[in-house]
mmCIF file of C-alpha atoms and ligand atoms in Angstrom:
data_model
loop_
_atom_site.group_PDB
_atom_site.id
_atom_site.type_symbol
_atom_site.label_atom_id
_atom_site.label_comp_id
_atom_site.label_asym_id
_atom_site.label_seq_id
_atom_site.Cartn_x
_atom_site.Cartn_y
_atom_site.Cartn_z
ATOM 1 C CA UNK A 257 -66.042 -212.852 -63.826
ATOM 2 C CA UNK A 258 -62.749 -212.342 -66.084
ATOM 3 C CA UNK A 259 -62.268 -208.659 -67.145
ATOM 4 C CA UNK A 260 -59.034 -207.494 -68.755
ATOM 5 C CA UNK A 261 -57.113 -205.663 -65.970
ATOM 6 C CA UNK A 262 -54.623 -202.872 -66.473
ATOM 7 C CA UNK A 263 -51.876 -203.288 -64.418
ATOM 8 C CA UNK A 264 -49.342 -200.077 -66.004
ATOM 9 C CA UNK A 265 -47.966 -198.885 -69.164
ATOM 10 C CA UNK A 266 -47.678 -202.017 -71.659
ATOM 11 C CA UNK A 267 -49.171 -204.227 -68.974
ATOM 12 C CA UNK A 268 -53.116 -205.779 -69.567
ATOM 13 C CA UNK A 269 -53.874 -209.156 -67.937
ATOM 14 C CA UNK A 270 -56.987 -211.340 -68.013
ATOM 15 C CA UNK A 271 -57.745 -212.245 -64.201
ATOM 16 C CA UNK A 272 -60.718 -213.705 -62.132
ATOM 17 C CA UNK A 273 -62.064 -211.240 -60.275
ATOM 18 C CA UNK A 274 -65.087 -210.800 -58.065
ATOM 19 C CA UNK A 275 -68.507 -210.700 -60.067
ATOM 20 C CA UNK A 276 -69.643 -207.543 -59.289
ATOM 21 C CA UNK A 277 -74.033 -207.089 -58.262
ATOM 22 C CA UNK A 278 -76.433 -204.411 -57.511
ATOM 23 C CA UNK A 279 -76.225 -203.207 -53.806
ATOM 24 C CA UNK A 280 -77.948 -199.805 -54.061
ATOM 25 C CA UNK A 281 -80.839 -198.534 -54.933
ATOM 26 C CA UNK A 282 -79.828 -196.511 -57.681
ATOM 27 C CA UNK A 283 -77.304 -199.233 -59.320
ATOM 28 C CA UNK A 284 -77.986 -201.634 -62.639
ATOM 29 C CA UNK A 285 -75.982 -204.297 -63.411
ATOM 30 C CA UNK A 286 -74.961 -205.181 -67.270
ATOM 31 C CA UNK A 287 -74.009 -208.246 -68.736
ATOM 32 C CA UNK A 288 -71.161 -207.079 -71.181
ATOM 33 C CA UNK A 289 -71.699 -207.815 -74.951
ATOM 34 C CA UNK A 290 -69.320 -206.070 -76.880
ATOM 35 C CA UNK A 291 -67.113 -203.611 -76.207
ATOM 36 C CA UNK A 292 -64.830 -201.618 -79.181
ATOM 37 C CA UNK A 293 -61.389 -200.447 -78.704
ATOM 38 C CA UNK A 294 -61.118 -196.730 -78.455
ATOM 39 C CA UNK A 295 -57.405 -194.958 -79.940
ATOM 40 C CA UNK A 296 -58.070 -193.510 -76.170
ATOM 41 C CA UNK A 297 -58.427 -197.244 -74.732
ATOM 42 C CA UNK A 298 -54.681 -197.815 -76.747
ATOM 43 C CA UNK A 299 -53.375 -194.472 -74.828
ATOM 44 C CA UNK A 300 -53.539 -195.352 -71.895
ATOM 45 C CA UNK A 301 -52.260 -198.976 -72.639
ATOM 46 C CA UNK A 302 -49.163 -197.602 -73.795
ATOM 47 C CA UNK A 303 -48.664 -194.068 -71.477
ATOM 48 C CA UNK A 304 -50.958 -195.023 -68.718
ATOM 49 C CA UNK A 305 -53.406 -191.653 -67.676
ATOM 50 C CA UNK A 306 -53.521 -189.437 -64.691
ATOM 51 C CA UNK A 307 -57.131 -190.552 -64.078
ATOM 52 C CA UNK A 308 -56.868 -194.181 -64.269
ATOM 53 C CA UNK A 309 -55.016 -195.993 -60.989
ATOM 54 C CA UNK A 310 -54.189 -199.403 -62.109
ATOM 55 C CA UNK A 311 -55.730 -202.227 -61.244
ATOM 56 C CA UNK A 312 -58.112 -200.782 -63.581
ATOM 57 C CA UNK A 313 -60.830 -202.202 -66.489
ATOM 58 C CA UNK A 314 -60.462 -199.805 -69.037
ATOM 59 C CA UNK A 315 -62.935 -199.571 -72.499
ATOM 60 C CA UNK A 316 -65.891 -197.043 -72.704
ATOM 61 C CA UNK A 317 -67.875 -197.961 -76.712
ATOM 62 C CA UNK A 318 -69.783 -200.780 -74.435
ATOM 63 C CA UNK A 319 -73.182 -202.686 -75.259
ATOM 64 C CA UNK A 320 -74.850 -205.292 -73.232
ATOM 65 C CA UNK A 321 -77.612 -206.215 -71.834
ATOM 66 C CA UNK A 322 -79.107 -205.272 -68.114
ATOM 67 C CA UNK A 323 -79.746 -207.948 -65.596
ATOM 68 C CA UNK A 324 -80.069 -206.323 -61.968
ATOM 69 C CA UNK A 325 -81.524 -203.240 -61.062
ATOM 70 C CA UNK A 326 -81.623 -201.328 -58.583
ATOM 71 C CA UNK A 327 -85.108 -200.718 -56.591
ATOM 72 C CA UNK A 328 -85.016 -196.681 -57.109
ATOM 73 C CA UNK A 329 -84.229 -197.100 -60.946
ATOM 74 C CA UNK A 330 -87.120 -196.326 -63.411
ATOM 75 C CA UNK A 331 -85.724 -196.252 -66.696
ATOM 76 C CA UNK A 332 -84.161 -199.122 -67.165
ATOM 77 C CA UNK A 333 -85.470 -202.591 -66.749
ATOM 78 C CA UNK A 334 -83.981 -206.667 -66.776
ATOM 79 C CA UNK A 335 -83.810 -207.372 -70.399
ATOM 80 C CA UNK A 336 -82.928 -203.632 -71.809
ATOM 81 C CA UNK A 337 -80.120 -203.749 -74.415
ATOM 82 C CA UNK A 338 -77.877 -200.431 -73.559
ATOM 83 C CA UNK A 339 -75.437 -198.910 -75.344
ATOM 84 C CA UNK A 340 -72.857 -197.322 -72.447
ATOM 85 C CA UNK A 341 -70.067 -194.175 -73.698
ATOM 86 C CA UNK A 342 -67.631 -193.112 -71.530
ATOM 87 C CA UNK A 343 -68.038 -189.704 -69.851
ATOM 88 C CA UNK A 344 -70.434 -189.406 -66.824
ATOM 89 C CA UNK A 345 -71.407 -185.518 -65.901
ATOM 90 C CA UNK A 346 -71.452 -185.232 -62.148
ATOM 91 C CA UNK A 347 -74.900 -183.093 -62.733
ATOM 92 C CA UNK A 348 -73.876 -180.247 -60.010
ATOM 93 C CA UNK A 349 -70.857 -178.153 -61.292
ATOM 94 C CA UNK A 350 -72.027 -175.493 -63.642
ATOM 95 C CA UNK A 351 -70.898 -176.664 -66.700
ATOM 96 C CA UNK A 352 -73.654 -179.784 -65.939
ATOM 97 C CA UNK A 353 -76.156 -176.925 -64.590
ATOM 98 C CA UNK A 354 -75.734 -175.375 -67.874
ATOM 99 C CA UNK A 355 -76.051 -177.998 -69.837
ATOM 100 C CA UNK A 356 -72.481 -178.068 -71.010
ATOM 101 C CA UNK A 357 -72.281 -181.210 -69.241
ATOM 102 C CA UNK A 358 -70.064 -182.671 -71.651
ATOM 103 C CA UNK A 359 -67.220 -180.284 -70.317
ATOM 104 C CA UNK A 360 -68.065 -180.913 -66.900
ATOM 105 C CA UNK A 361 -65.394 -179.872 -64.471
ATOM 106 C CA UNK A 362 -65.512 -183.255 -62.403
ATOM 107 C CA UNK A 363 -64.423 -185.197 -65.578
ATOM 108 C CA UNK A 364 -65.274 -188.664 -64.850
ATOM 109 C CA UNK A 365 -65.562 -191.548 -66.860
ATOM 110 C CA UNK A 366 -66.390 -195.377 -67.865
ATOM 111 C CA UNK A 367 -63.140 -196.790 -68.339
ATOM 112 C CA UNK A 368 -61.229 -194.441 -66.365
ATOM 113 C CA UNK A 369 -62.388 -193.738 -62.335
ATOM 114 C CA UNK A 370 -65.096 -196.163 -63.364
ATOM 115 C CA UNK A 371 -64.778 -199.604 -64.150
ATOM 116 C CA UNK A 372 -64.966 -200.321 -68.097
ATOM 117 C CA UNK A 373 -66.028 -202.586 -70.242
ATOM 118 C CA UNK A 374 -63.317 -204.844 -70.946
ATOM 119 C CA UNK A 375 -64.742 -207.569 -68.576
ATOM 120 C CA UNK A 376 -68.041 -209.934 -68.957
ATOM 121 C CA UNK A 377 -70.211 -207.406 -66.231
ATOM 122 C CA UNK A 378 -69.979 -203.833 -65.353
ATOM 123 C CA UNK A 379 -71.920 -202.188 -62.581
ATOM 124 C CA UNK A 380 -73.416 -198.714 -62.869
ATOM 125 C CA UNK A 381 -73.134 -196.204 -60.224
ATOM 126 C CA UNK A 382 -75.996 -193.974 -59.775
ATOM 127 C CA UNK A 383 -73.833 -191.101 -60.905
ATOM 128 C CA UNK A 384 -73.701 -192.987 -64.228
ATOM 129 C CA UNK A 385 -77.533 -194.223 -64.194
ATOM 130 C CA UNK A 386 -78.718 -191.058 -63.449
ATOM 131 C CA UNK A 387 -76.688 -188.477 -65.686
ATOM 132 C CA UNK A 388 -74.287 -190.551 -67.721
ATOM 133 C CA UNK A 389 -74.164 -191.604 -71.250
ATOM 134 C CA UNK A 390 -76.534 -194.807 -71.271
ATOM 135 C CA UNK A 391 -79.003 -195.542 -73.713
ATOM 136 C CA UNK A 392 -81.956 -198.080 -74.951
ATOM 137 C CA UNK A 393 -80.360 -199.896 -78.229
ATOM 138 C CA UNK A 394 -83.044 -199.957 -81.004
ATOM 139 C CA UNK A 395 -84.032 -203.649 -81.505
ATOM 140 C CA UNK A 396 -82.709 -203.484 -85.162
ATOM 141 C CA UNK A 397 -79.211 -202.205 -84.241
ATOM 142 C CA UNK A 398 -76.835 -205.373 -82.770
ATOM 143 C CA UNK A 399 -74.365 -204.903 -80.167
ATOM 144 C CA UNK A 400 -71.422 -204.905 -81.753
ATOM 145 C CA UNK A 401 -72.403 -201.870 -84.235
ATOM 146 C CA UNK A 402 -74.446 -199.982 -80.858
ATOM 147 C CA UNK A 403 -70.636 -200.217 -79.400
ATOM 148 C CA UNK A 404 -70.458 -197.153 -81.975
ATOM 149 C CA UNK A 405 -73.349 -195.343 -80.467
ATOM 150 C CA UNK A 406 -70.242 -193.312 -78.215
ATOM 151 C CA UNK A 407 -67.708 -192.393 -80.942
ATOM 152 C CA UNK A 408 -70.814 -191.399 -82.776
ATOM 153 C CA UNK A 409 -71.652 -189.062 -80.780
ATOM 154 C CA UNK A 410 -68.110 -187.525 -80.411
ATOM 155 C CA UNK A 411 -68.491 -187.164 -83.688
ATOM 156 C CA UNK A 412 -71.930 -185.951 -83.692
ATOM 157 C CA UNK A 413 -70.669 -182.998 -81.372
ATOM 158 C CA UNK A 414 -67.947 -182.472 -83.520
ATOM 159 C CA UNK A 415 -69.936 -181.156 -86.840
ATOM 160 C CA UNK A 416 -72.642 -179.414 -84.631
ATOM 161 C CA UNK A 417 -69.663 -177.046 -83.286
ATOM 162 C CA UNK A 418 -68.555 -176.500 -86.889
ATOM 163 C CA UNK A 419 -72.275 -174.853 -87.658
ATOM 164 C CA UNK A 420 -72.877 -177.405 -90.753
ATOM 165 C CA UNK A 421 -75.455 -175.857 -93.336
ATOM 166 C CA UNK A 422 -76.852 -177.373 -96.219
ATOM 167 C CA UNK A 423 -74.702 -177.638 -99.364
ATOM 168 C CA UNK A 424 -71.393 -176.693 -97.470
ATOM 169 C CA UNK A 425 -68.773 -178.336 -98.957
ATOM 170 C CA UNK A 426 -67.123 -180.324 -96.291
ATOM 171 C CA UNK A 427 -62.875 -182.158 -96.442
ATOM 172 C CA UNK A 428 -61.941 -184.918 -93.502
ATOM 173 C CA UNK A 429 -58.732 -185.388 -93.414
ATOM 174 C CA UNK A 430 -58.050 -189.119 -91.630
ATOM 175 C CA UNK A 431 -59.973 -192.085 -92.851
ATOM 176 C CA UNK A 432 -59.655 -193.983 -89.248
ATOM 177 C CA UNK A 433 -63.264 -195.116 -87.780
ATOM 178 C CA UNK A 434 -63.570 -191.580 -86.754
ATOM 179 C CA UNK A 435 -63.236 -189.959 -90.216
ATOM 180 C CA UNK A 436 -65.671 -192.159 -91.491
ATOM 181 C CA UNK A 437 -68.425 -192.143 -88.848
ATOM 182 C CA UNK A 438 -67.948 -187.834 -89.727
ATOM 183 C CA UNK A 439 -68.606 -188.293 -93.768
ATOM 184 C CA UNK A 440 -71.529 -190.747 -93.003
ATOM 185 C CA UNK A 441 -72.555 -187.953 -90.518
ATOM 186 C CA UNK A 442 -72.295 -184.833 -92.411
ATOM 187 C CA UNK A 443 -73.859 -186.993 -95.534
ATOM 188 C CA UNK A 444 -76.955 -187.036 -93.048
ATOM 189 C CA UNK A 445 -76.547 -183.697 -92.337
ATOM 190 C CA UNK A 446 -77.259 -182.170 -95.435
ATOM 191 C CA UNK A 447 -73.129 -181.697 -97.006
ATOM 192 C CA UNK A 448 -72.695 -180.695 -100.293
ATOM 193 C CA UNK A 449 -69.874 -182.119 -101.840
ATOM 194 C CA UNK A 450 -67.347 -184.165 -99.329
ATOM 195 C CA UNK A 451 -63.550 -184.466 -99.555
ATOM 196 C CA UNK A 452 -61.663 -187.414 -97.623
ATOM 197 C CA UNK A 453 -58.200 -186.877 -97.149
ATOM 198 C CA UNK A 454 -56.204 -190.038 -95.925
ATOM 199 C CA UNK A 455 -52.197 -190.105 -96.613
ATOM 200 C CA UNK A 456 -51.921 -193.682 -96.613
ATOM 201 C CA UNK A 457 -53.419 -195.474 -100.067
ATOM 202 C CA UNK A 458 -54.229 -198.505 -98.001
ATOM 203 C CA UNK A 459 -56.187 -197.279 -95.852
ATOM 204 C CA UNK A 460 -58.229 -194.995 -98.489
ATOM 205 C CA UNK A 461 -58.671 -198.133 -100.456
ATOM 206 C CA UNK A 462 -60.390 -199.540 -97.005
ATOM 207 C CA UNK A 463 -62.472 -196.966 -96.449
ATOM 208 C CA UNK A 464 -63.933 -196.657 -100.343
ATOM 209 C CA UNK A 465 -64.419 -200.583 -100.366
ATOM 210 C CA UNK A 466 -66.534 -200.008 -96.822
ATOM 211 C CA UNK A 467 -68.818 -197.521 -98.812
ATOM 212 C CA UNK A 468 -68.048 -194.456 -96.746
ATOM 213 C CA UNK A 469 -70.045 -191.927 -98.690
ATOM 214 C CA UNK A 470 -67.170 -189.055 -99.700
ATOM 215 C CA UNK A 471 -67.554 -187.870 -103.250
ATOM 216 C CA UNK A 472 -63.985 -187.285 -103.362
ATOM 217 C CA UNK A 473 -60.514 -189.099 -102.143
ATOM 218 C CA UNK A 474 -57.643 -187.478 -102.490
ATOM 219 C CA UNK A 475 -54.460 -189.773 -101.249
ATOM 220 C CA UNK A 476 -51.798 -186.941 -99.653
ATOM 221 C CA UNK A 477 -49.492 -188.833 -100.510
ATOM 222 C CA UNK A 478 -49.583 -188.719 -103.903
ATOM 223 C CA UNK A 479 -50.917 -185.515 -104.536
ATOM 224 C CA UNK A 480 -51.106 -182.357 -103.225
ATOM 225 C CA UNK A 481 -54.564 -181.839 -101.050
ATOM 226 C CA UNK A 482 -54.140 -178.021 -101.036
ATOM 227 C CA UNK A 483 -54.289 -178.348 -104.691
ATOM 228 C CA UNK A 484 -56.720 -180.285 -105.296
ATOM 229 C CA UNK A 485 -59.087 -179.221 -103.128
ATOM 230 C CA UNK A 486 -58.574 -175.533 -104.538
ATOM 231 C CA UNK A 487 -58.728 -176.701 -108.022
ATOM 232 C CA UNK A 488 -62.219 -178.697 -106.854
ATOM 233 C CA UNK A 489 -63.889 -175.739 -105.490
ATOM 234 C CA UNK A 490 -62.923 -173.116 -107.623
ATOM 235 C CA UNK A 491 -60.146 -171.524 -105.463
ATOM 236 C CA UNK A 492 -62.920 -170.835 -102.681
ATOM 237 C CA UNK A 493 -61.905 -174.035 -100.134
ATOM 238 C CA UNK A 494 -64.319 -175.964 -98.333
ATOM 239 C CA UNK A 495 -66.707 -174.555 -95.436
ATOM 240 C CA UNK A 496 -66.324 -177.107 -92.910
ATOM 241 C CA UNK A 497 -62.580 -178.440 -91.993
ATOM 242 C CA UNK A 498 -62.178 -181.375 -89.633
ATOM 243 C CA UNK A 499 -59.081 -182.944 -88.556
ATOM 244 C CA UNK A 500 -59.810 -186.447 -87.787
ATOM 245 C CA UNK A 501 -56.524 -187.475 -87.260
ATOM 246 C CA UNK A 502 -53.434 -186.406 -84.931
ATOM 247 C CA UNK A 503 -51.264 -184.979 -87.753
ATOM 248 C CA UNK A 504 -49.790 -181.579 -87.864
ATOM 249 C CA UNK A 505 -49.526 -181.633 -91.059
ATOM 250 C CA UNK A 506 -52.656 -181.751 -91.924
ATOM 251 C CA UNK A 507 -54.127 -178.900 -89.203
ATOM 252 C CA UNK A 508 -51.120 -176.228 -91.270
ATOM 253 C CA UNK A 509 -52.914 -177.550 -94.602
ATOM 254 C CA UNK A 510 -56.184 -177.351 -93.562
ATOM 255 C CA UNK A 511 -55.679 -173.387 -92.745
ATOM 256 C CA UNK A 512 -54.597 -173.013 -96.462
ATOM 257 C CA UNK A 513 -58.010 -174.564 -98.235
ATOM 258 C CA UNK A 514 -60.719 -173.259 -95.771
ATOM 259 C CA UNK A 515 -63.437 -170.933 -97.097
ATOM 260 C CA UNK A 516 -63.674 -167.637 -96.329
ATOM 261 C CA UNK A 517 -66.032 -168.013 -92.999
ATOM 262 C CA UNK A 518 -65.075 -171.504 -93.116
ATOM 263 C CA UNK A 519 -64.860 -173.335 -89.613
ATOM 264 C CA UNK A 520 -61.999 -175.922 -89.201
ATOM 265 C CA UNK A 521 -62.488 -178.151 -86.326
HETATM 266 ZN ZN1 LIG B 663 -63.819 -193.692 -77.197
HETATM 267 ZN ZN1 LIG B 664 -70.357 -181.614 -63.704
#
């Protein structure tokens, strides 16, 4: 098969390689049909990462379809369209014991120790089939959108932490895939009003032409969000703060327009 091999820092190459095929029981093979680039996936192309050893496939936001199982595996069949994220619990430490087993001490991943998705195939270890992040794609959802089903959920984790309640006004500061994927999110969740913070007009403009539901945009760089957002909510802030973007910056404003018993995240 051809799979896009890291080979260090700056270095990604498109080689033959062996087709890889179910072996053990508990394995399921996937034909790969998209797979989305993760900020994480451009990380490690630039600084490399202490848990991937080049030759490596890297890319974890994976959808495909499954065309070898294993004899031992019961929920998945030939023909099942998965959606595949990237980190697999090891099910035995106590953070996976208690259910925490997104924080699990063992730490590994699709795309990292495990081979990713940037490649046409990607066999599942039983680790992964058994605890790790893989999932039945509805019929109406196509692969390349189910490639979102993992930043989703990062997401999805992200606003349950905050404590989200019904009405709460809500700001995002970053309009990247992430900060959108959080406004359509906490729209679902039951936000009151929704402020999207994004310093660069461009990239507002792409987001508000995409139809990500905020009911306000405020461009930082060409006014002051602090303000605003006071002015907006009658000096009180907003309840729910996230930081959807890797500025520091915008963590110092955020502390200055959060609600009293506001979360920022
Ligand atoms: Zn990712
Ligand atoms: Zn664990």
């Amino acid at each position: 098969m051809r799979a896009a091999l890291f080979l260090g820092p700056e270095k990604i190459e498109v080689r033959d390689i062996e087709t890889p095929h179910v072996k053990k029981p508990y394995e399921i093979l996937v034909k790969i049909e998209a797979c989305a680039v993760c900020g994480t996936d451009i990380r490690i192309f630039h600084y490399g990462d202490s848990r991937v050893k080049p030759p490596a496939i890297l890319g974890h936001e994976i959808a495909g379809e499954v065309i070898e199982v294993g004899n031992a595996v019961t929920r998945f069949k030939v023909g099942d369209r998965v959606a595949i994220g990237a980190d697999v619990p090891c099910g035995s430490c106590d953070m996976c014991i208690r259910g925490l087993s997104n924080i699990c001490f063992n730490h590994y991943a699709i795309g990292f120790q495990f081979p990713g998705g940037f490649a046409e195939y990607i066999l599942l270890n039983e680790m992964t089939v058994k605890y790790g992040p893989v999932h039945h794609i509805p019929e109406n959802v196509n692969s390349r959108l189910a490639t979102l089903a993992e930043p989703l959920a990062c997401c999805l984790n992200g606003l349950e932490l905050t404590g989200l309640s019904v009405g709460d006004t809500v700001a995002v500061f970053g309009l990247g895939p992430m900060g959108c994927l959080l406004i359509e999110l906490a729209r679902y969740m039951g936000a009151g009003k929704i402020i999207a913070i994004q310093r660069s007009y461009k990239r507002l403009m792409m987001a508000k032409q995409l139809g990500v539901p905020a009911d306000l945009f405020i461009c930082s760089e060409q006014e002051d969000p602090i303000k605003r957002i006071l002015e907006e909510t009658e000096g009180k802030g907003a309840q729910i703060i996230i930081i959807a973007c890797s500025s520091k910056e915008a963590q110092e404003q955020a502390v200055n327009i959060v609600a009293r018993r506001g979360r920022i995240n």
